[in-house]
Short mmCIF file of C-alpha atoms and ligand atoms in Angstrom, two decimals:
data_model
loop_
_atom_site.label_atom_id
_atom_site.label_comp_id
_atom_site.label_asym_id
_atom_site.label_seq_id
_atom_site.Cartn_x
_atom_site.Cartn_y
_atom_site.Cartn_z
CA UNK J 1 30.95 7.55 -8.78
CA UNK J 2 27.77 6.99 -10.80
CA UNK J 3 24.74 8.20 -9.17
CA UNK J 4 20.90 6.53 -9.55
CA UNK J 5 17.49 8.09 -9.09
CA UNK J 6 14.52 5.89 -8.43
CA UNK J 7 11.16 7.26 -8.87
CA UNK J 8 8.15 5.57 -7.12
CA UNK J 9 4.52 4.87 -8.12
CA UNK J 10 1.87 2.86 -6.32
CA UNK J 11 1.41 1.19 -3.39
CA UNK J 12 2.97 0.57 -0.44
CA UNK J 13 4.49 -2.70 -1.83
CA UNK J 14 6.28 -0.41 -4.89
CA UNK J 15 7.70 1.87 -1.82
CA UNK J 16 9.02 -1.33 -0.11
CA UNK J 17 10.13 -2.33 -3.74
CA UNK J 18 11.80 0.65 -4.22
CA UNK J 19 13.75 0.11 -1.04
CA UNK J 20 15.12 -2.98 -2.45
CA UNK J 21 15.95 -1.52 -5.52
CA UNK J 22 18.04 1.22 -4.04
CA UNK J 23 19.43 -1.07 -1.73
CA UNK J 24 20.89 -3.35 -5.10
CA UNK J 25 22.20 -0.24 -6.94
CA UNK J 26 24.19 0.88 -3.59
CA UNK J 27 25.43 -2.59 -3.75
CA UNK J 28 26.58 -2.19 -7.18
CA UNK J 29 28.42 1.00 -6.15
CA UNK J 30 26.23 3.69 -6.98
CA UNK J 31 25.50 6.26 -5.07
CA UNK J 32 22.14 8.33 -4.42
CA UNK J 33 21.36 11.43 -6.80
CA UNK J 34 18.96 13.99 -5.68
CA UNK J 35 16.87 14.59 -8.84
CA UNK J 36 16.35 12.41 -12.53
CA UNK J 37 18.85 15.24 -14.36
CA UNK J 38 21.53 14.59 -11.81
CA UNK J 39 21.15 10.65 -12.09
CA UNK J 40 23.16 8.00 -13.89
CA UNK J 41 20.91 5.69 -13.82
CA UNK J 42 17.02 6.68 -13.93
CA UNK J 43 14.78 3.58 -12.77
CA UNK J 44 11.29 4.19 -12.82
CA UNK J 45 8.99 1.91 -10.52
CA UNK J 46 5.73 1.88 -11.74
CA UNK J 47 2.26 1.26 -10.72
CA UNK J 48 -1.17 0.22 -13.08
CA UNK J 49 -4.04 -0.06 -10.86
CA UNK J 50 -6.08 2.57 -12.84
CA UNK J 51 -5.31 4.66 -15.24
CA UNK J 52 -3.90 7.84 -13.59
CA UNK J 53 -0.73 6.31 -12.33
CA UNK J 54 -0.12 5.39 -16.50
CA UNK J 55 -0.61 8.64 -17.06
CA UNK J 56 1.44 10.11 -14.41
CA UNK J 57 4.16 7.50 -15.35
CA UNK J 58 3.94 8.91 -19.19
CA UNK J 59 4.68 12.46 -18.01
CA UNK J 60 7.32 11.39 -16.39
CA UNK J 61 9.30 8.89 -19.29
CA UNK J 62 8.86 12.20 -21.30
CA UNK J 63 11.09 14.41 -18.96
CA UNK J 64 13.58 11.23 -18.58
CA UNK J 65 13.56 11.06 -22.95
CA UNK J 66 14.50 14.47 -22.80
CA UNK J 67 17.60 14.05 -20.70
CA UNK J 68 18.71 10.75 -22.66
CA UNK J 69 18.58 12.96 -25.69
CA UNK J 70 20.62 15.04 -24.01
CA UNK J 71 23.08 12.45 -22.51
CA UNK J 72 22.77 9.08 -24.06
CA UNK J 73 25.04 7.59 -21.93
CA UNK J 74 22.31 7.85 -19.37
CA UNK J 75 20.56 4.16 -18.38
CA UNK J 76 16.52 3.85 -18.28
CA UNK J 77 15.49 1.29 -16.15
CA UNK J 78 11.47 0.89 -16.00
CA UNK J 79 10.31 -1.69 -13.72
CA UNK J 80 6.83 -2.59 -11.83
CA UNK J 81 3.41 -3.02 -12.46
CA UNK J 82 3.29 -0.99 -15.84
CA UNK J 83 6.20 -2.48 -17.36
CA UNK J 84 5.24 -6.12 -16.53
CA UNK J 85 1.45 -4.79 -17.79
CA UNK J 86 2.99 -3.46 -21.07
CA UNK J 87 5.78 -6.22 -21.39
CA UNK J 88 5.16 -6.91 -25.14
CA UNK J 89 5.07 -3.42 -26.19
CA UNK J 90 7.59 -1.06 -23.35
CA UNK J 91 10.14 -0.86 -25.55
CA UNK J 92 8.20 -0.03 -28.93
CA UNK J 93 6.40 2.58 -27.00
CA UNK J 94 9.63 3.98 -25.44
CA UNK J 95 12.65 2.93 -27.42
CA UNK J 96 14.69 5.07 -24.90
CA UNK J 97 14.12 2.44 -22.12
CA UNK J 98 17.48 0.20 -22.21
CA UNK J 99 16.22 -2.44 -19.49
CA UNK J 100 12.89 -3.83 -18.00
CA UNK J 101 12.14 -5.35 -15.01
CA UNK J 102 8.90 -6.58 -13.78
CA UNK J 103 7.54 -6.64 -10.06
CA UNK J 104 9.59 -8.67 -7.35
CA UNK J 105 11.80 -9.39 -9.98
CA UNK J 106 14.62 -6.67 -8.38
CA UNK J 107 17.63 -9.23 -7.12
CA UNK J 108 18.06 -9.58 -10.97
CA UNK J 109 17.92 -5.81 -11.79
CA UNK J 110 21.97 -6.07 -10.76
CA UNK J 111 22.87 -9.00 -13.05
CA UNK J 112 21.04 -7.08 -16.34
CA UNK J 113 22.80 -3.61 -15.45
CA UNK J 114 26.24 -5.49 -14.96
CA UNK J 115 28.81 -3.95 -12.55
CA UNK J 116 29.00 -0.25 -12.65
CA UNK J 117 25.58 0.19 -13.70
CA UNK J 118 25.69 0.33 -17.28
CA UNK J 119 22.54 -1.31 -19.01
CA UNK J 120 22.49 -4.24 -21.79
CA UNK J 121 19.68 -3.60 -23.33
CA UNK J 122 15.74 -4.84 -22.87
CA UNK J 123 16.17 -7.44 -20.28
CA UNK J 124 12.73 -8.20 -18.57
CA UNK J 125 12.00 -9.78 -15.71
CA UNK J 126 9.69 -12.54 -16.14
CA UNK J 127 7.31 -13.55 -13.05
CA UNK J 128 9.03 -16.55 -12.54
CA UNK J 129 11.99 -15.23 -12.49
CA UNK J 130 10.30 -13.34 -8.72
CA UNK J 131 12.31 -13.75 -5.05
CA UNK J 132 12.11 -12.12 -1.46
CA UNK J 133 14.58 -10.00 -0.76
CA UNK J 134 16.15 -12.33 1.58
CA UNK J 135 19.36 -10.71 2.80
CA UNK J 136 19.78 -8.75 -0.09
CA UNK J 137 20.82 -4.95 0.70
CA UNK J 138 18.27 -2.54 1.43
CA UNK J 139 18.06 1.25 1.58
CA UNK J 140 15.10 1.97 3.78
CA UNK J 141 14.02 5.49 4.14
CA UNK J 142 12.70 5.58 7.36
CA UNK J 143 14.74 4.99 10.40
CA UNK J 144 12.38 3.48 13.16
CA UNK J 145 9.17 2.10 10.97
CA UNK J 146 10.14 -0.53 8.37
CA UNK J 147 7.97 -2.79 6.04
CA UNK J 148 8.43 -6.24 6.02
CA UNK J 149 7.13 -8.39 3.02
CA UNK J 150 5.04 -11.53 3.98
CA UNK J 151 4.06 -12.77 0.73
CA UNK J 152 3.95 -11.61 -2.71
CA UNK J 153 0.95 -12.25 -5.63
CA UNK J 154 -2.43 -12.48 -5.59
CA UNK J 155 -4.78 -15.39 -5.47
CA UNK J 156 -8.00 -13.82 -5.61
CA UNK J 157 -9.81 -12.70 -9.23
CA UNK J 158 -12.07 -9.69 -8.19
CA UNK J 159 -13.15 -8.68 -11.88
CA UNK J 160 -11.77 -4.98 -11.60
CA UNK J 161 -8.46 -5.64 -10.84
CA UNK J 162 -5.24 -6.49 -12.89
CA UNK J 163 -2.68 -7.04 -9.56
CA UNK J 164 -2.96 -11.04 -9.89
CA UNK J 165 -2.09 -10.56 -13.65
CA UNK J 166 1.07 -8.59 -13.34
CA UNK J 167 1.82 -9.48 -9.78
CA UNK J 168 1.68 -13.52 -10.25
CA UNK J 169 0.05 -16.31 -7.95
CA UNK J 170 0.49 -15.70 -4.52
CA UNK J 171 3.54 -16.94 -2.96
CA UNK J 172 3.95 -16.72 1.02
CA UNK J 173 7.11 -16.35 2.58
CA UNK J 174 8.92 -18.60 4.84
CA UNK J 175 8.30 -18.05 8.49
CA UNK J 176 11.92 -18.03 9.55
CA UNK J 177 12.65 -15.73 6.72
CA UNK J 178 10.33 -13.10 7.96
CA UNK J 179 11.26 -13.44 11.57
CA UNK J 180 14.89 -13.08 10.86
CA UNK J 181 14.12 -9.98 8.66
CA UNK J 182 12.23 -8.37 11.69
CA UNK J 183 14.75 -9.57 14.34
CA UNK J 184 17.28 -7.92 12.79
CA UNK J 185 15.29 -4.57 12.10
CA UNK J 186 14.53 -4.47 15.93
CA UNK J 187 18.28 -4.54 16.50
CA UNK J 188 19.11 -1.71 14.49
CA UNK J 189 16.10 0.41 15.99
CA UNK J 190 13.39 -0.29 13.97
CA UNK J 191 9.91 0.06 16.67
CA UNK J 192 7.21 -0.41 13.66
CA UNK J 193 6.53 -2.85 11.35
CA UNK J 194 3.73 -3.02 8.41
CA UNK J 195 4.02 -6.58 7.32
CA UNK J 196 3.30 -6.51 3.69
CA UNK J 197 0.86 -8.62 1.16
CA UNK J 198 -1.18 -8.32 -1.71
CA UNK J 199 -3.92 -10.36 0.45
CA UNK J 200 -2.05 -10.47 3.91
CA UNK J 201 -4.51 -12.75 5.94
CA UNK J 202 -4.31 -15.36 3.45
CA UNK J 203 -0.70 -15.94 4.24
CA UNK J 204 0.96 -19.23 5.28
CA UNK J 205 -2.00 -21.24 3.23
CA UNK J 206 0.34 -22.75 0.86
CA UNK J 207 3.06 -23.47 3.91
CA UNK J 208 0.55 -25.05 6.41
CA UNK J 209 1.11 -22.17 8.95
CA UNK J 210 -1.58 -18.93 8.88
CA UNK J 211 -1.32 -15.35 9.46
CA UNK J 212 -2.39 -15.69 13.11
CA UNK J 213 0.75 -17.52 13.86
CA UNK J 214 2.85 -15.06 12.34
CA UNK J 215 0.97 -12.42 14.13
CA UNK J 216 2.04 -13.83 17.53
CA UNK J 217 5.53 -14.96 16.53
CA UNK J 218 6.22 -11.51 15.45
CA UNK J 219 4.39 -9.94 18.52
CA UNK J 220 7.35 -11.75 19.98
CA UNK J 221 10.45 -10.19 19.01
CA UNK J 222 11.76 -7.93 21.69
CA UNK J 223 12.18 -4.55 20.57
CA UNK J 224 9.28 -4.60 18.32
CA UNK J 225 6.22 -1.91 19.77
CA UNK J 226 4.06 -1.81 16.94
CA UNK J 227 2.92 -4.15 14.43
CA UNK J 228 0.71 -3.07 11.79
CA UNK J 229 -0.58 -5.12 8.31
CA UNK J 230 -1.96 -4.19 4.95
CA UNK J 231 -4.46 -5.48 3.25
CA UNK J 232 -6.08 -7.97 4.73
CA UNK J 233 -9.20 -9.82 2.84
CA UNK J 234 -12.63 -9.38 4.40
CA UNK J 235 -13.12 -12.62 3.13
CA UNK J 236 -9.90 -14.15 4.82
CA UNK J 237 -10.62 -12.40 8.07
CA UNK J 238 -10.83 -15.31 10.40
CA UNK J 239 -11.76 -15.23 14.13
CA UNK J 240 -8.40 -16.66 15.12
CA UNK J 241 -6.89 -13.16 13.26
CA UNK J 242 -9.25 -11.23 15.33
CA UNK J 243 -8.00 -13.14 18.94
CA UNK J 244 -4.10 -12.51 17.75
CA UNK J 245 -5.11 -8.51 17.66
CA UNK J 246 -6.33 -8.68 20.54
CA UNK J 247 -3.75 -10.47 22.57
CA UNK J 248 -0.63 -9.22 21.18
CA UNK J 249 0.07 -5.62 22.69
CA UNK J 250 2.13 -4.77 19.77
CA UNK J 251 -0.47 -5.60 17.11
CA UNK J 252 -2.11 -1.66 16.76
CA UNK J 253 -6.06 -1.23 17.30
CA UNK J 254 -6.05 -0.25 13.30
CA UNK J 255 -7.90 -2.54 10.64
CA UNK J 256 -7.74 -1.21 6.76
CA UNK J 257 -10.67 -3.34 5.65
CA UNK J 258 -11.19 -3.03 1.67
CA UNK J 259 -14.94 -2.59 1.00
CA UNK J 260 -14.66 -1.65 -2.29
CA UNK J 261 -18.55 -1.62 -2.51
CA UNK J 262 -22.11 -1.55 0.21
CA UNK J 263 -23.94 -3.36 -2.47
CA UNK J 264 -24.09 -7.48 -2.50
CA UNK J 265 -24.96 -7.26 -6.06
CA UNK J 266 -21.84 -4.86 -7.07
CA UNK J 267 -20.01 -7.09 -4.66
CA UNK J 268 -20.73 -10.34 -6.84
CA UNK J 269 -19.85 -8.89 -9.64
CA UNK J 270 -16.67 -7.71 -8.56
CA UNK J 271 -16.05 -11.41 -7.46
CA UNK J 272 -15.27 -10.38 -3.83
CA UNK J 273 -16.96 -13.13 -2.77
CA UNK J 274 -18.51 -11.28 0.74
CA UNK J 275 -22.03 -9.81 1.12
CA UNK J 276 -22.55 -6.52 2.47
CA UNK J 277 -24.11 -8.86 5.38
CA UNK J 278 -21.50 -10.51 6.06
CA UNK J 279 -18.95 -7.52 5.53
CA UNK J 280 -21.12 -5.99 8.47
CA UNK J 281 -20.62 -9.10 10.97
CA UNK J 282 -16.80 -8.94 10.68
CA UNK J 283 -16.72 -5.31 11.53
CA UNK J 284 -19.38 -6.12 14.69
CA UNK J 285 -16.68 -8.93 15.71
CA UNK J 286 -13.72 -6.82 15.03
CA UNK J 287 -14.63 -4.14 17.29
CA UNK J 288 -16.28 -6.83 19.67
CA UNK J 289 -12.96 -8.44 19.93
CA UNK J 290 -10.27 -5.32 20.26
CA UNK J 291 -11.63 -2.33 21.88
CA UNK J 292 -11.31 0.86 20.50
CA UNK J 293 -10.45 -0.43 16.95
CA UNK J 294 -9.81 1.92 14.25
CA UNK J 295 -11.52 1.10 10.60
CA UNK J 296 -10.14 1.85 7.23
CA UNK J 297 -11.07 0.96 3.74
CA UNK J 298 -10.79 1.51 -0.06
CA UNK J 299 -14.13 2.25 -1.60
CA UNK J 300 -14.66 1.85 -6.05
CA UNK J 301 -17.39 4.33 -7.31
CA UNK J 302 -18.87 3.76 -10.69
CA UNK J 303 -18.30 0.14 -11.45
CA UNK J 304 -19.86 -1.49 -14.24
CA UNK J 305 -23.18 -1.93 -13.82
CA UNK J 306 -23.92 0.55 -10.56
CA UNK J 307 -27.15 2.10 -9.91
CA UNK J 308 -28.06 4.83 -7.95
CA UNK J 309 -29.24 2.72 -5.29
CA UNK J 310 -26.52 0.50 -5.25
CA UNK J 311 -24.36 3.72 -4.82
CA UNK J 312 -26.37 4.74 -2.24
CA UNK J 313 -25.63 1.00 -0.56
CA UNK J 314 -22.11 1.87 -0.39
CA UNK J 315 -22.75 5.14 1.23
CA UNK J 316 -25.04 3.76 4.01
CA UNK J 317 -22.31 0.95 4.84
CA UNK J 318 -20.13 4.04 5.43
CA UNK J 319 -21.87 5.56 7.55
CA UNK J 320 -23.05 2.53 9.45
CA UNK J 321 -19.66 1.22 9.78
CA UNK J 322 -17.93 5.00 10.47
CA UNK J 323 -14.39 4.70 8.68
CA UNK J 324 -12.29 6.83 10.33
CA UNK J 325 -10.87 7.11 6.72
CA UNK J 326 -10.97 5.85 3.30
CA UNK J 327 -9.55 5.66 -0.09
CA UNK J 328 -11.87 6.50 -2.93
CA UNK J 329 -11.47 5.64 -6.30
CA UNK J 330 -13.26 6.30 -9.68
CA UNK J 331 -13.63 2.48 -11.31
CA UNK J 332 -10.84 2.18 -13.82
CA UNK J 333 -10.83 -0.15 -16.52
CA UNK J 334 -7.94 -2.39 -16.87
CA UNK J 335 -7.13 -4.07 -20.12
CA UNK J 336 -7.78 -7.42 -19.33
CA UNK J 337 -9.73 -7.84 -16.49
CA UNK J 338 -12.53 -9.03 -16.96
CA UNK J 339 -14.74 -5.97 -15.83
CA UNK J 340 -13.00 -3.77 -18.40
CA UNK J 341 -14.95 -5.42 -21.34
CA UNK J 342 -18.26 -5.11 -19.46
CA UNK J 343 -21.24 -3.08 -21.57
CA UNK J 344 -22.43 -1.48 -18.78
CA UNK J 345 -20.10 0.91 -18.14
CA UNK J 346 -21.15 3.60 -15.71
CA UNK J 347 -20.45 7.30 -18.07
CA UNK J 348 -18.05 9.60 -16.24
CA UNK J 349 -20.16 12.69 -15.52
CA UNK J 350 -22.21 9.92 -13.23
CA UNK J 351 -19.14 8.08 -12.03
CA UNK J 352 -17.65 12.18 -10.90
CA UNK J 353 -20.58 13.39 -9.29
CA UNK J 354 -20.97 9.75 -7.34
CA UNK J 355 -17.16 10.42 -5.94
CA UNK J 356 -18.05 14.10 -4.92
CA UNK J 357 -21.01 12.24 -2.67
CA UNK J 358 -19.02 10.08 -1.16
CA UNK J 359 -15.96 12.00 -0.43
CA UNK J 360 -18.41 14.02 1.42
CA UNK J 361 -19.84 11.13 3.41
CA UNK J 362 -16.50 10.10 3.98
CA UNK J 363 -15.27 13.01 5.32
CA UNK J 364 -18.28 14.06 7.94
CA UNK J 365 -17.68 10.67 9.02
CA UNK J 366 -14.07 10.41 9.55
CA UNK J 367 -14.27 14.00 11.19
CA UNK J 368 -16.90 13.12 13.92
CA UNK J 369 -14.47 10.09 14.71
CA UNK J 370 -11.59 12.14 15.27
CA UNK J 371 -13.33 14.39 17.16
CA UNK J 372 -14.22 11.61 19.63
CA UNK J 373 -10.64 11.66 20.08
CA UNK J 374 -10.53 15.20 21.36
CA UNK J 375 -9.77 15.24 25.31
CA UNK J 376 -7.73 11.83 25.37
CA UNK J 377 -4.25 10.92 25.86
CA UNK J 378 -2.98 9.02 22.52
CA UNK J 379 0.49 6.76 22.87
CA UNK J 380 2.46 8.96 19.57
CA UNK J 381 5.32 7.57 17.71
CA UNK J 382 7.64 10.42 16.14
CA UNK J 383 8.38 10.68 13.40
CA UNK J 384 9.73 14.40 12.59
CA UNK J 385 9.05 17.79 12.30
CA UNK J 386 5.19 18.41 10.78
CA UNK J 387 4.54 19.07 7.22
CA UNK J 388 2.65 21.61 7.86
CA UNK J 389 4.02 23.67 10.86
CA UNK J 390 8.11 22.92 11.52
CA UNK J 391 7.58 24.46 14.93
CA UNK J 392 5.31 20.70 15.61
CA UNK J 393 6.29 17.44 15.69
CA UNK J 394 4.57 14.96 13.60
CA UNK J 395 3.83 11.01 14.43
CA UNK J 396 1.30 8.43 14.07
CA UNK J 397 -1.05 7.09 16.78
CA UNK J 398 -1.69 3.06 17.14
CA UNK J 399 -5.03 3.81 15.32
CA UNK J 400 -2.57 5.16 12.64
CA UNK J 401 -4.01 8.51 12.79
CA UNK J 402 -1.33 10.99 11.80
CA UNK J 403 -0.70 13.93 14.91
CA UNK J 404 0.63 17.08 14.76
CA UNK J 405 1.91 18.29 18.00
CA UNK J 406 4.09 20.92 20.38
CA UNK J 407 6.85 18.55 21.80
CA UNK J 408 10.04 18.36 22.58
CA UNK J 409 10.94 14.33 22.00
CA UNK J 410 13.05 13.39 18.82
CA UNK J 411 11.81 10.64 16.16
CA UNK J 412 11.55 7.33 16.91
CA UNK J 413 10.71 8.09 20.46
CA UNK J 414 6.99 6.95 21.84
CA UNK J 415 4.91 9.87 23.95
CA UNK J 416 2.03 10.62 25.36
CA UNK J 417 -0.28 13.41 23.52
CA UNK J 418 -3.36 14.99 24.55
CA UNK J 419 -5.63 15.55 21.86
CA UNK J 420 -6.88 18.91 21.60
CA UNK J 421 -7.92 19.01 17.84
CA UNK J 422 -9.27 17.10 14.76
CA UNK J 423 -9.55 17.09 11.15
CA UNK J 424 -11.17 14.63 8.91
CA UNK J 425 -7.87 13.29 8.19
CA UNK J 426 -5.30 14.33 11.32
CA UNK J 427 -5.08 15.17 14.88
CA UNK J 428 -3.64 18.13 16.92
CA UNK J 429 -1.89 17.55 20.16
CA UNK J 430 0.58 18.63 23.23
CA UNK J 431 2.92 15.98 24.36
CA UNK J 432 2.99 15.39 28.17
CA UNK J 433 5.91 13.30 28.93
CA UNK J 434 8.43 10.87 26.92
CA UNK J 435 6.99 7.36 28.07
CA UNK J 436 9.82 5.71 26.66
CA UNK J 437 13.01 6.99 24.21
N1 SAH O 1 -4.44 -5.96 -2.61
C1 SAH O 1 -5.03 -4.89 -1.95
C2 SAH O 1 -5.01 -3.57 -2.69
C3 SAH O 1 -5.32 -3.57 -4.12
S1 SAH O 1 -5.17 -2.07 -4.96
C4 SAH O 1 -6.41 -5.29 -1.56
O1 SAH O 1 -7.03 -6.10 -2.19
O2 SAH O 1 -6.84 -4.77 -0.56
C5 SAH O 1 -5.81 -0.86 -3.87
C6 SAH O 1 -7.18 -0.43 -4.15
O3 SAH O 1 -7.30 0.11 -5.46
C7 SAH O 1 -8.22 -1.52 -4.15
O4 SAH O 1 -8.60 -1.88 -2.86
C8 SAH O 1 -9.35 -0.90 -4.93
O5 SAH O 1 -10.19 -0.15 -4.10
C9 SAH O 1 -8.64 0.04 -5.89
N2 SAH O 1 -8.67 -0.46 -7.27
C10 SAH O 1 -8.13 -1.60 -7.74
N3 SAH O 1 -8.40 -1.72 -9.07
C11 SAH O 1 -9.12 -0.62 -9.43
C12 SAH O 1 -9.69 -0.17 -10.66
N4 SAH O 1 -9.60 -0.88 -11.78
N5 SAH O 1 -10.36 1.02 -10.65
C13 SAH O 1 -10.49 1.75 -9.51
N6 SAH O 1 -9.98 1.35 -8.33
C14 SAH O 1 -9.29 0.19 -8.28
FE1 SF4 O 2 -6.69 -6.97 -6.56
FE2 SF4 O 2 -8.61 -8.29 -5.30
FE3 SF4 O 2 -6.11 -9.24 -5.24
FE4 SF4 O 2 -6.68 -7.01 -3.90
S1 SF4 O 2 -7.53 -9.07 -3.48
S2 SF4 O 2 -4.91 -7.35 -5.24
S3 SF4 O 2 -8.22 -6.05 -5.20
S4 SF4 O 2 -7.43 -9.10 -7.05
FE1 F3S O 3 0.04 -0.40 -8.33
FE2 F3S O 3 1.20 -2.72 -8.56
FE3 F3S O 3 0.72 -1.72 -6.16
S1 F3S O 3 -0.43 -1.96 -9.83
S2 F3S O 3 -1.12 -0.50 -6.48
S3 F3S O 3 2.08 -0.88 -7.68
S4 F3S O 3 0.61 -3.87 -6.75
#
């Protein structure tokens, strides 16, 4: 039996991805290596939001030339973000790589590597060529939390950002696609679903329906305890969103809210189309309309044109709004965008020492609001042994904070914790009873 290896970059769409892409090559008969030297069939699925996943990608294509100059029989797939980025020149700048794919493009990855897996080469995946998974096979690597794709593309043209160019105009999914999808997870077990989408609120636009109908209509598949979505748009955040939080019980108290910048003027010219003002009103609403709501976001230091006091902007906003975490990111020009080409280009001892800051903010922050968690009883959902400690249990709560804690309950099962710890980024706990297995 020939055996693959898929290696993952990126976002959570590229994990979800990646589960699809397993899925096909099982399908074709494969079977599951554990590292690149043991594999078959190497597929790489890449990711190009900044420059550090390139570069991690580029270490890695090194290792996998090494082993096809060792055993040329060996098939390089590269597919993704990177390779739909680099379409014109992948395979002058790796001759190894034998086929292509770009993003969503994966029910086709089994027609260019034939039955068997073997690889005709340099067949690419053009963006119209993208699909759903439908009922295609998947391989999902969790057993009782599953992602479920809503849409796929982007729409929206903030100036930093080169998703909409390799990612295509957005698309939603059908309705009874998605339901189907998640009615069947719920039979085989599945409690959690992250419904997934380049701009998630936005869905349904192009089908007449919205995301707050989905919302609900997924909130009612029995089985289903915990629905969770990534991203959503400030700018697409619309009050009937807010009332489906609140009135489905499985829709979890957790918002990740993109803020990329506290400055209105950075915020223009990233073309995000929201003031800082009017970031600030959705986030009083938000936690007006579902108690206890947990905030997250994705902050950019160092974009063109960002002064000290709009830096300082961004850091106020933080601690006004108190994330109880956040991705940071150094601005990363992206051939292309339009940002990228931009004169005023903040230098990098500036953009490093602006990161350092608000890591810092971040972190106080996100610490004091875990430690307001200290004393209470948090509804856990397992999901193993701890990273950390094997003698703990590890699960998320609804605010999707992670928990390590002394237990006894296996994964997949929902308990009660009382908080007797906190970190900046996790919580530490003692389960008190299984309130449901
Ligand atoms: N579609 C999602 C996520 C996009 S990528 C959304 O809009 O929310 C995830 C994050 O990467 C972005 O929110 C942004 O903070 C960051 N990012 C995107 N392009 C970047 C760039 N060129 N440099 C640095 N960070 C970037
Ligand atoms: Fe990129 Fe903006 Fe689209 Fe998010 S909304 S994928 S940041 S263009
Ligand atoms: Fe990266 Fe593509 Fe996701 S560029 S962040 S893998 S959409």
């Amino acid at each position: 039996m020939k055996r693959y290896h898929v290696t993952t970059f990126g976002c959570q769409m590229n994990a979800h991805d990646s589960e699809r892409i397993k899925g096909m090559l099982e399908e074709l008969g494969l079977g599951e290596a554990v590292s690149q030297e043991e594999a078959d069939v190497l597929v790489f699925n890449t990711c190009t939001i900044r420059e550090k996943p390139d570069q991690r990608f580029a270490a890695h294509l090194g290792n996998a030339k090494m082993l096809k100059l060792a055993d040329p029989e060996k098939v390089i797939a590269v597919g993704g973000c990177y390779a739909e980025a680099q379409r014109e020149r992948l395979f002058d700048l790796y001759p190894f790589v034998d086929v292509a794919f770009g993003p969503g493009t994966i029910p086709h990855l089994a027609q260019w590597l034939g039955a068997g897996g073997e690889a005709p080469r340099g067949r690419f995946g053009i963006a119209d060529q993208r699909q759903f998974a439908g009922t295609l096979p998947m391989h999902r690597e969790r057993r009782f939390q599953a992602w479920v794709q809503v849409s796929m593309g982007c729409n929206s043209v903030c100036s930093y950002c080169i998703v909409p160019s390799v990612r295509g105009r957005e698309v939603s999914r059908r309705p009874g696609e998605i339901l189907a999808e998640v009615t069947s997870l719920a039979g085989e077990g599945v409690r959690e679903i992250t419904l997934l989408g380049q701009n998630v609120n936005s869905y349904g636009r192009d089908l007449g329906s919205s995301f707050a109908e989905l919302l609900r209509a997924v909130d009612a598949i029995d089985g289903i305890e915990r629905i969770r979505f990534t991203s959503p748009h400030p700018k697409d955040f619309r009050r009937d969103v807010i009332a489906a939080m609140a009135e489905c019980d499985a829709v979890c108290e957790h918002a990740h809210l993109p803020l990329q910048s506290g400055s209105t003027r950075v915020l223009k010219a990233m073309r995000r189309t929201y003031s800082r003002e009017r970031y600030l009103r959705l986030v009083d609403d938000l936690r007006a309309g579902i108690p206890d709501l947990a905030l997250t976001t994705d902050i950019i230091v160092g974009f063109p044109g960002e002064t000290e006091r709009d830096f300082e902007e961004t850091l106020e906003v933080v601690e006004e709004v108190g994330y109880d975490g956040a991705f940071t990111f150094v601005y990363s020009p992206r051939q292309g965008t339009e940002a990228a080409t931009s004169r005023d280009q903040v230098p990098g001892h500036v953009k490093k020492a602006r990161i350092e800051r608000l890591v810092d903010v971040v972190q106080r922050v996100a610490l004091a609001r875990n430690g307001e968690r200290v004393g209470r009883v948090e509804e856990v959902l397992v999901e193993g042994p701890s990273r950390t400690d094997p003698s703990l249990l590890r699960g998320r709560t609804r605010r999707n904070t992670t928990v390590n804690f002394a237990g006894t309950s296996i994964p997949g099962a929902l308990v009660d914790v009382r908080i007797e710890g906190a970190t900046s980024t996790t919580l530490r706990g003692v389960e008190l009873a299984a309130v449901a297995a």
